[in-house]
Short mmCIF file of C-alpha atoms in Angstrom, two decimals:
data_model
loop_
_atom_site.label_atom_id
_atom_site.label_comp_id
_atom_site.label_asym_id
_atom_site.label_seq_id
_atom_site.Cartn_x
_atom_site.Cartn_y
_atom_site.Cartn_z
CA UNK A 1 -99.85 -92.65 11.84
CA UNK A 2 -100.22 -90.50 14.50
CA UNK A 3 -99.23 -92.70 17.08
CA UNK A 4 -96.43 -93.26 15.08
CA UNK A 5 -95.79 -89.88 14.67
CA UNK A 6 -96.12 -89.24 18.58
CA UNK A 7 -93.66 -91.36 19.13
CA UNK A 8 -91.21 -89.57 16.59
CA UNK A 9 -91.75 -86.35 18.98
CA UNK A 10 -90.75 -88.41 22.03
CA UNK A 11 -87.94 -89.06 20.47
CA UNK A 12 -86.51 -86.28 19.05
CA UNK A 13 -87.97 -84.48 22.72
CA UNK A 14 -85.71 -87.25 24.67
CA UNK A 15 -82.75 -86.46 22.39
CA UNK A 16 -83.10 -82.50 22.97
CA UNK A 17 -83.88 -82.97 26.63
CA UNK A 18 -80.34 -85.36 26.74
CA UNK A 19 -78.55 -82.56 24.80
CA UNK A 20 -79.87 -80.10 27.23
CA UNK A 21 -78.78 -82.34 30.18
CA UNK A 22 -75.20 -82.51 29.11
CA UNK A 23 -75.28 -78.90 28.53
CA UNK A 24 -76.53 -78.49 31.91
CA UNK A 25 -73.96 -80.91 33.37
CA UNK A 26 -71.28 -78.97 30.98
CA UNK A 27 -72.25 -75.80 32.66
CA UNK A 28 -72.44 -77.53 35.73
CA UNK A 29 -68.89 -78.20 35.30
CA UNK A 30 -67.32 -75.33 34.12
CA UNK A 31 -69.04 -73.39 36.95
CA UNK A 32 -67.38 -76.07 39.31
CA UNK A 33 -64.25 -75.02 37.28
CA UNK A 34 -64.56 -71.10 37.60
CA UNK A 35 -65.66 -71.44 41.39
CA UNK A 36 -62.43 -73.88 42.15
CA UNK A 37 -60.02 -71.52 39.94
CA UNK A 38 -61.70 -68.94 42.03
CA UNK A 39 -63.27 -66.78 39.08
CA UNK A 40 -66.57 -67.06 40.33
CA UNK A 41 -67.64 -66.66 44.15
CA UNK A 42 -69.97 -69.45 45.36
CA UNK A 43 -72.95 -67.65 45.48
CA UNK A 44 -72.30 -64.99 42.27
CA UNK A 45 -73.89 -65.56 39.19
CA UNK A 46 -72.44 -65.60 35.53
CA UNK A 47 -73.77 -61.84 35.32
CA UNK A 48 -71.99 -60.40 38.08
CA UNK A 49 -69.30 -62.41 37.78
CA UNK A 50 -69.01 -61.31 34.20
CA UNK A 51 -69.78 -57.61 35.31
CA UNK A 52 -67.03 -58.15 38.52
CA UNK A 53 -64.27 -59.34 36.15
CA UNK A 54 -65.44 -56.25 33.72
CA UNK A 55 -64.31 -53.98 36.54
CA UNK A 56 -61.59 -55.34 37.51
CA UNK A 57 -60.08 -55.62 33.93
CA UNK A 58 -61.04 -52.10 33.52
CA UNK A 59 -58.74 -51.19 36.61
CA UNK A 60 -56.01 -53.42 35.52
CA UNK A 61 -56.32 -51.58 31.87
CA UNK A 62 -56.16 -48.41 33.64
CA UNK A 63 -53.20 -49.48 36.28
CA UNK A 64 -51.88 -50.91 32.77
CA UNK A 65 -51.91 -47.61 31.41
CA UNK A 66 -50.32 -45.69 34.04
CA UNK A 67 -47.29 -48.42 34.31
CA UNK A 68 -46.96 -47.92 30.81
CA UNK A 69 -46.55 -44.23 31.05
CA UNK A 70 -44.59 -44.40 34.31
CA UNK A 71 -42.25 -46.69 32.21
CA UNK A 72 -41.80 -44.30 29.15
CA UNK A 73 -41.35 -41.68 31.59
CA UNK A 74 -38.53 -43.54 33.58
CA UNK A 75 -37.29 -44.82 29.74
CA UNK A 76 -37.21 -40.69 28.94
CA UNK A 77 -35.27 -39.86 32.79
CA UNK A 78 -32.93 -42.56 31.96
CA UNK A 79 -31.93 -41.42 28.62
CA UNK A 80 -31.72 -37.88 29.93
CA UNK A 81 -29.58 -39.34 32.52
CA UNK A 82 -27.71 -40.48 29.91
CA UNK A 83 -27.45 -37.95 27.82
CA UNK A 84 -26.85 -35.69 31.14
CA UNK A 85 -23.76 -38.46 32.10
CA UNK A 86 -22.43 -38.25 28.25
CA UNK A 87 -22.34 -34.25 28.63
CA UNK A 88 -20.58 -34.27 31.50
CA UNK A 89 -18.11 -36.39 30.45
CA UNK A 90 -17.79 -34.22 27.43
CA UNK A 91 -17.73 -30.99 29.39
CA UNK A 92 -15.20 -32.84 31.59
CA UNK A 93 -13.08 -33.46 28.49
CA UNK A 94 -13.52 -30.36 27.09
CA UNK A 95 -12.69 -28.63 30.09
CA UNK A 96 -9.27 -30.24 30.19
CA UNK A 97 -8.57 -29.47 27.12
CA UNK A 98 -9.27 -26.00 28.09
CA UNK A 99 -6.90 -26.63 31.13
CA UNK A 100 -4.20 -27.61 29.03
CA UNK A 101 -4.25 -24.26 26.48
CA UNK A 102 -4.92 -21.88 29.13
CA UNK A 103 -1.48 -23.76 30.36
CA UNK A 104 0.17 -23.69 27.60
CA UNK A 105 -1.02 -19.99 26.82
CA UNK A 106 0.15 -19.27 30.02
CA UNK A 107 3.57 -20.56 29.62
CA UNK A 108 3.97 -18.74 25.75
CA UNK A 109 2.38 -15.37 27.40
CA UNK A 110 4.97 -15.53 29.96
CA UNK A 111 7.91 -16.48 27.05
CA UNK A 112 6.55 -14.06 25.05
CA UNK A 113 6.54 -11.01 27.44
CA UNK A 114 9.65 -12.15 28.24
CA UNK A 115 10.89 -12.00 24.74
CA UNK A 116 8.86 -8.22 24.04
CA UNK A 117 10.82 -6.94 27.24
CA UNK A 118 14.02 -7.72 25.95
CA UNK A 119 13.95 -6.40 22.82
CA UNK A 120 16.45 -3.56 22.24
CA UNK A 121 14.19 -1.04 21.14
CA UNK A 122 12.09 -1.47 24.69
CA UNK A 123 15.46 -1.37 26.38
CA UNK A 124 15.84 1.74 24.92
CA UNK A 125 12.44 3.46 25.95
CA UNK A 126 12.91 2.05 29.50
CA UNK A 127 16.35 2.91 30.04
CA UNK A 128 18.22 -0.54 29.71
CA UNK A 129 15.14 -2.07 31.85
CA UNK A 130 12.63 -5.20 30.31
CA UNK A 131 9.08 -3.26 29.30
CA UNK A 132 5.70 -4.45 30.45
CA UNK A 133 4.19 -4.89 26.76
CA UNK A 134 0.86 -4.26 28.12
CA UNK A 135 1.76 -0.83 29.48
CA UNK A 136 -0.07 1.57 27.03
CA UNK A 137 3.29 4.36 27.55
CA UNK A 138 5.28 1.57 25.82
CA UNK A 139 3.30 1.00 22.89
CA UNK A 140 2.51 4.76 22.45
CA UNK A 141 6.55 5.34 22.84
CA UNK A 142 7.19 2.66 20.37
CA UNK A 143 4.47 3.91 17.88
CA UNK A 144 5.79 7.73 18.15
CA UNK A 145 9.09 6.72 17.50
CA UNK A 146 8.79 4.51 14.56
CA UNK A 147 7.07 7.22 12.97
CA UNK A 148 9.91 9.96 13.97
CA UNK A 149 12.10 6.95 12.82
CA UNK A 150 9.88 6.66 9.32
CA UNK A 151 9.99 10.53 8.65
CA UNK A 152 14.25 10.73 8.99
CA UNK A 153 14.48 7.95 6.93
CA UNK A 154 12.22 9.18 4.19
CA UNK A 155 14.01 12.88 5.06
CA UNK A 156 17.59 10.95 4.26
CA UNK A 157 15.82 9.46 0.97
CA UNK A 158 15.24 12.73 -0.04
CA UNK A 159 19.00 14.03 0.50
CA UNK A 160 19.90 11.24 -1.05
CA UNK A 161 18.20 11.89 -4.20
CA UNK A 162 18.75 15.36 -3.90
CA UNK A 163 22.82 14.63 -4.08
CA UNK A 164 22.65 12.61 -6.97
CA UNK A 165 20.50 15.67 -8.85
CA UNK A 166 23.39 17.85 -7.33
CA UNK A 167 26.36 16.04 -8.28
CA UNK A 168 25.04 15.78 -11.69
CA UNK A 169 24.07 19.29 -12.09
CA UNK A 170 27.59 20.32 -10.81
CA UNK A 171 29.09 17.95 -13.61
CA UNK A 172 26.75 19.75 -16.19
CA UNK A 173 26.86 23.48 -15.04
CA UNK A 174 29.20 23.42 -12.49
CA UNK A 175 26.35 24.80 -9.97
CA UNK A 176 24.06 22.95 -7.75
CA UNK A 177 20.60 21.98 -8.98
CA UNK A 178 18.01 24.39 -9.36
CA UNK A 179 14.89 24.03 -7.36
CA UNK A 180 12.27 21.23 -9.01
CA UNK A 181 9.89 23.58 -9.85
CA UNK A 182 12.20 25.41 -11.44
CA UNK A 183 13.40 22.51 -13.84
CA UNK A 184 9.70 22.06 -14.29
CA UNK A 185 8.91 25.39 -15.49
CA UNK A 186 12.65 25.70 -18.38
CA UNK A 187 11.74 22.01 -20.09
CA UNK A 188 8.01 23.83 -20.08
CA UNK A 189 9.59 26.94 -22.09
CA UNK A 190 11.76 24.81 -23.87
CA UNK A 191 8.55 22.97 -25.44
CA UNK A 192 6.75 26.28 -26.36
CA UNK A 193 10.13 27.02 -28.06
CA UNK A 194 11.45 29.46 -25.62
CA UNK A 195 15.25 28.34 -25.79
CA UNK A 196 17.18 31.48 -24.42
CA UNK A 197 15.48 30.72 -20.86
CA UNK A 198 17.92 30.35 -18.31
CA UNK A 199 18.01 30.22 -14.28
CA UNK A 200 18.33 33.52 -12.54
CA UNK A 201 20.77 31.90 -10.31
CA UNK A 202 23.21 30.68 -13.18
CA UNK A 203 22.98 34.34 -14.67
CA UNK A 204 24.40 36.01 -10.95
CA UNK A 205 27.27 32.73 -11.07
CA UNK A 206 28.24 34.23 -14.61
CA UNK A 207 28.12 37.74 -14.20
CA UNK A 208 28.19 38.78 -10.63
CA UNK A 209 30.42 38.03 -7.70
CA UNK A 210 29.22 36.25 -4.32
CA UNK A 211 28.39 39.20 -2.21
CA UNK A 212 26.93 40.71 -5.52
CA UNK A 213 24.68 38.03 -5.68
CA UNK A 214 23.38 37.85 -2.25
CA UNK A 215 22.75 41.81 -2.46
CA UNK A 216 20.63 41.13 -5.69
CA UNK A 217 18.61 38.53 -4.08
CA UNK A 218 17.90 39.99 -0.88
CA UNK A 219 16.27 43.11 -2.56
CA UNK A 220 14.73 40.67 -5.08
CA UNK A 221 14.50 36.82 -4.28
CA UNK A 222 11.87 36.09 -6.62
CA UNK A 223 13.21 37.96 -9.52
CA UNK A 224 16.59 36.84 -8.94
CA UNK A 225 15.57 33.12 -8.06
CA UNK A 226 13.38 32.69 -10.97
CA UNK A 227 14.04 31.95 -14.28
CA UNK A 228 15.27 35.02 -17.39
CA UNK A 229 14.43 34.72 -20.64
CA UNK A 230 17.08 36.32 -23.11
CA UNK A 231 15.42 36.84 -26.51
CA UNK A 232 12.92 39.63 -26.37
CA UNK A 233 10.72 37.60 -29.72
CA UNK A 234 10.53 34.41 -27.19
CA UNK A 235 9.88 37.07 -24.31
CA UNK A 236 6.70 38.11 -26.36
CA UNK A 237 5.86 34.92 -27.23
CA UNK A 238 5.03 34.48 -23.77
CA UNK A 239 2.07 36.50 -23.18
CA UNK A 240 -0.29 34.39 -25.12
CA UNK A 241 0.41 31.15 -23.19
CA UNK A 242 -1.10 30.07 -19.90
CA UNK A 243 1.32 29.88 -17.37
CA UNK A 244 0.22 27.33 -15.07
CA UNK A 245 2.42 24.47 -14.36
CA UNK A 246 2.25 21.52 -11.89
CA UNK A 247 4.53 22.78 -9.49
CA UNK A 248 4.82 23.68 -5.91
CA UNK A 249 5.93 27.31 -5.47
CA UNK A 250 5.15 30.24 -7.86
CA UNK A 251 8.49 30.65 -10.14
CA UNK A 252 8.65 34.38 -11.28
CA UNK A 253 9.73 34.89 -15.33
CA UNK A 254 11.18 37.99 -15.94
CA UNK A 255 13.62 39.55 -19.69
CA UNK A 256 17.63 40.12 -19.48
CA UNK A 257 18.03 43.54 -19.24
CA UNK A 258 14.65 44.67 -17.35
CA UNK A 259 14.91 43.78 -14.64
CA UNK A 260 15.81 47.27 -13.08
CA UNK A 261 12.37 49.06 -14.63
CA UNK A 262 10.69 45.54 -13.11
CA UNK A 263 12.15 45.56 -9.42
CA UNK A 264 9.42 47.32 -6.69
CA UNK A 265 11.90 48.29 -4.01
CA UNK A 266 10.35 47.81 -0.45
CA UNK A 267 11.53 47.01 2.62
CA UNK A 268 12.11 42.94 2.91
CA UNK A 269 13.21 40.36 5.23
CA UNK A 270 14.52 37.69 3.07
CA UNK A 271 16.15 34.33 4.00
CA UNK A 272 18.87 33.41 1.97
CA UNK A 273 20.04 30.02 0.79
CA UNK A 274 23.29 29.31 3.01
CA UNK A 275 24.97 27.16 0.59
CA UNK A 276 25.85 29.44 -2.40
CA UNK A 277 26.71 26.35 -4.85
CA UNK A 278 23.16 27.55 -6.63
CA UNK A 279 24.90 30.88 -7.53
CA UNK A 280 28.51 30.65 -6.93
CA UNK A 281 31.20 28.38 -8.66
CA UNK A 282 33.84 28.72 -5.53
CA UNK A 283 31.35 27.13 -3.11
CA UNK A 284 29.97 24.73 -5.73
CA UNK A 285 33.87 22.85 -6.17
CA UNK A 286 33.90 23.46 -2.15
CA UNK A 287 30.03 21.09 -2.57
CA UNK A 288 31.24 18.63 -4.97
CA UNK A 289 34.20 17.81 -2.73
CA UNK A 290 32.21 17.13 0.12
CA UNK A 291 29.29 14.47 -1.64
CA UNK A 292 31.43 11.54 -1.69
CA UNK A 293 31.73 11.81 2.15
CA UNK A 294 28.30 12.27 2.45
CA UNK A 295 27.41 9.18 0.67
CA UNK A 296 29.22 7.06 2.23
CA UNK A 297 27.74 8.36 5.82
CA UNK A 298 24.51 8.28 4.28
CA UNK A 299 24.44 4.95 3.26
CA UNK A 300 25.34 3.99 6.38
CA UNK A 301 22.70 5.89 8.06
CA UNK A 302 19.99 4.52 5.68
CA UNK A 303 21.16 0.98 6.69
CA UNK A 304 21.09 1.96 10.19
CA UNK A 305 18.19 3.63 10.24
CA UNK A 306 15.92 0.76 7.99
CA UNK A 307 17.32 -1.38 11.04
CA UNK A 308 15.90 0.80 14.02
CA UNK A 309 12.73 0.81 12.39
CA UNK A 310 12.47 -2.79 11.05
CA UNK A 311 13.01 -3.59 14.73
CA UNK A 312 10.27 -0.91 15.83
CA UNK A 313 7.61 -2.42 13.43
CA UNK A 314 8.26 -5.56 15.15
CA UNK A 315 7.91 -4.39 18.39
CA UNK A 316 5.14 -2.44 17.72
CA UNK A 317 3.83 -5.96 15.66
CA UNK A 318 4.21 -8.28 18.80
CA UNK A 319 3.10 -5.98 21.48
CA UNK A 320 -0.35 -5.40 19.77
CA UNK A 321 -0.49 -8.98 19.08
CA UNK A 322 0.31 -9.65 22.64
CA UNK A 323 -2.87 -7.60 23.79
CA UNK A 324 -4.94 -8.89 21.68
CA UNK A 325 -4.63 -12.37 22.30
CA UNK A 326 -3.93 -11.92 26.10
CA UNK A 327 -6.03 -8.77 26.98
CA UNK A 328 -5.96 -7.75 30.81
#
């Protein structure tokens, strides 16, 4: 049993020791292998060779590395580069464009001062000549005289207006129109019930002559410019109302028949009215006449004058425009 049992150890010792040969002749070989390939020096062992190739794939990791940055870096200069080459094209375009509108600016600046100088409002200011509209005289000429231009035509407006009231007071009374406050202050009175009230001025055209007139109102203008009240009951009336009206000048209220006792005589410079049509019925026919004339001048005038300044605002319009979009 033993022997037998020896023998069984041989065995399995001659197997392991032919396993270990072929690993030895497999190592054998692959060493041949590394050594031929050139992995493994002829005298190096497995250790250093192992610990050799360690360090040398820990340089190639690290020269690894820095190609790898140096290539995102070149990636990032070559998309700048493109980015740089897209801008500039860009730019390039953009400039042209600019190019184009500061030539076409160029060309309506040059129309359009052109155009300003010839209108014939400049002409005017500059004696027949083509204004610079960026000379600041020119605008501040055109400015001053659209508003001289504004304030005759709101002036002839007003005397238009102030004909119509005329010509129909003259077909009503057969004298001019009263002042506005005036009117004013008789409807006032004729609401508080104070119907006798009458202008001053209508009282001299019915019971005074021209010259007497004028005498009367250059020792009294307000008295004899106001307004007389011919019932003494209305006259009393008066003293319990407030008289304060929405007018413009004070209108003086005075009774038929007092107006002697009334009148403070004192030295006086007054200025008279020159037409008399407020006070005399000669000169009033004389006025009535003469307002058809007038109308017909004054439309023309109005016409005219809407023109001049239509043409003004224009200028006025285009040369500030002008500055503004092409300042110096």
């Amino acid at each position: 049993n033993e022997r037998a049992e020896i023998t069984g150890k041989i065995r399995t010792a001659e197997a392991e020791q032919g396993e270990a040969q072929r690993k030895l002749d497999d190592r054998r070989n692959a060493r041949e292998r590394l050594r031929n390939k050139g992995t493994l020096e002829s005298d190096e062992t497995p250790e250093d060779g192992k610990r050799r190739w360690a360090s040398e794939l820990d340089q190639a990791q690290i020269k690894r590395n820095k190609s790898t940055s140096a290539k995102g870096e070149a990636q990032q200069e070559l998309t700048s580069a493109r980015t740089a080459l897209q801008a500039t094209r860009t730019n390039l375009a953009a400039k042209g464009n600019i190019l184009e509108r500061v030539r076409t600016d160029k060309r309506h600046i040059e129309e359009e001062h052109s155009n300003i100088g010839q209108l014939q409002c400049v002409l005017d200011l500059c004696a027949g000549k083509p204004g610079d509209p960026r000379s600041e005289p020119l605008l501040h000429n055109l400015e001053h005289q659209s508003e001289a231009t504004q304030r005759k035509l709101v002036r002839h407006q007003i005397e238009v207006l102030e004909d119509t009231r005329t010509e129909k007071s003259l077909i009503q009374n057969g004298l001019a129109a009263p002042s506005q406050d005036l009117e004013l202050t008789l409807e006032w009175l004729d609401r508080e019930g104070v119907k006798s009230a009458l202008p001053a001025y209508q009282w001299l055209a019915e019971h005074c002559k021209e010259e007497e007139a004028r005498l009367l109102l250059s020792r009294d203008p307000a008295t004899w410019s106001g307004i007389l009240v011919q019932v003494q009951t209305e006259w009393v009336s008066l003293k319990d109302k407030p008289l304060r009206l929405p007018i413009k000048s004070p209108v003086v209220l005075s009774m038929v028949g007092a107006e002697e006792q009334q009148r403070v005589m004192m030295p006086v410079q007054t200025v008279l009215p020159e037409d008399g049509a407020m006070f005399s019925k000669a000169r009033a026919e004389e006025l009535r006449a003469g307002l058809q004339e007038r109308r017909v001048m004054q439309d023309r005038k109005e016409e005219e004058l809407r023109e001049a300044l239509s043409a003004l605002y224009n200028a006025i319009s285009r040369v500030k425009e002008f500055n503004r979009k092409w300042p110096l």
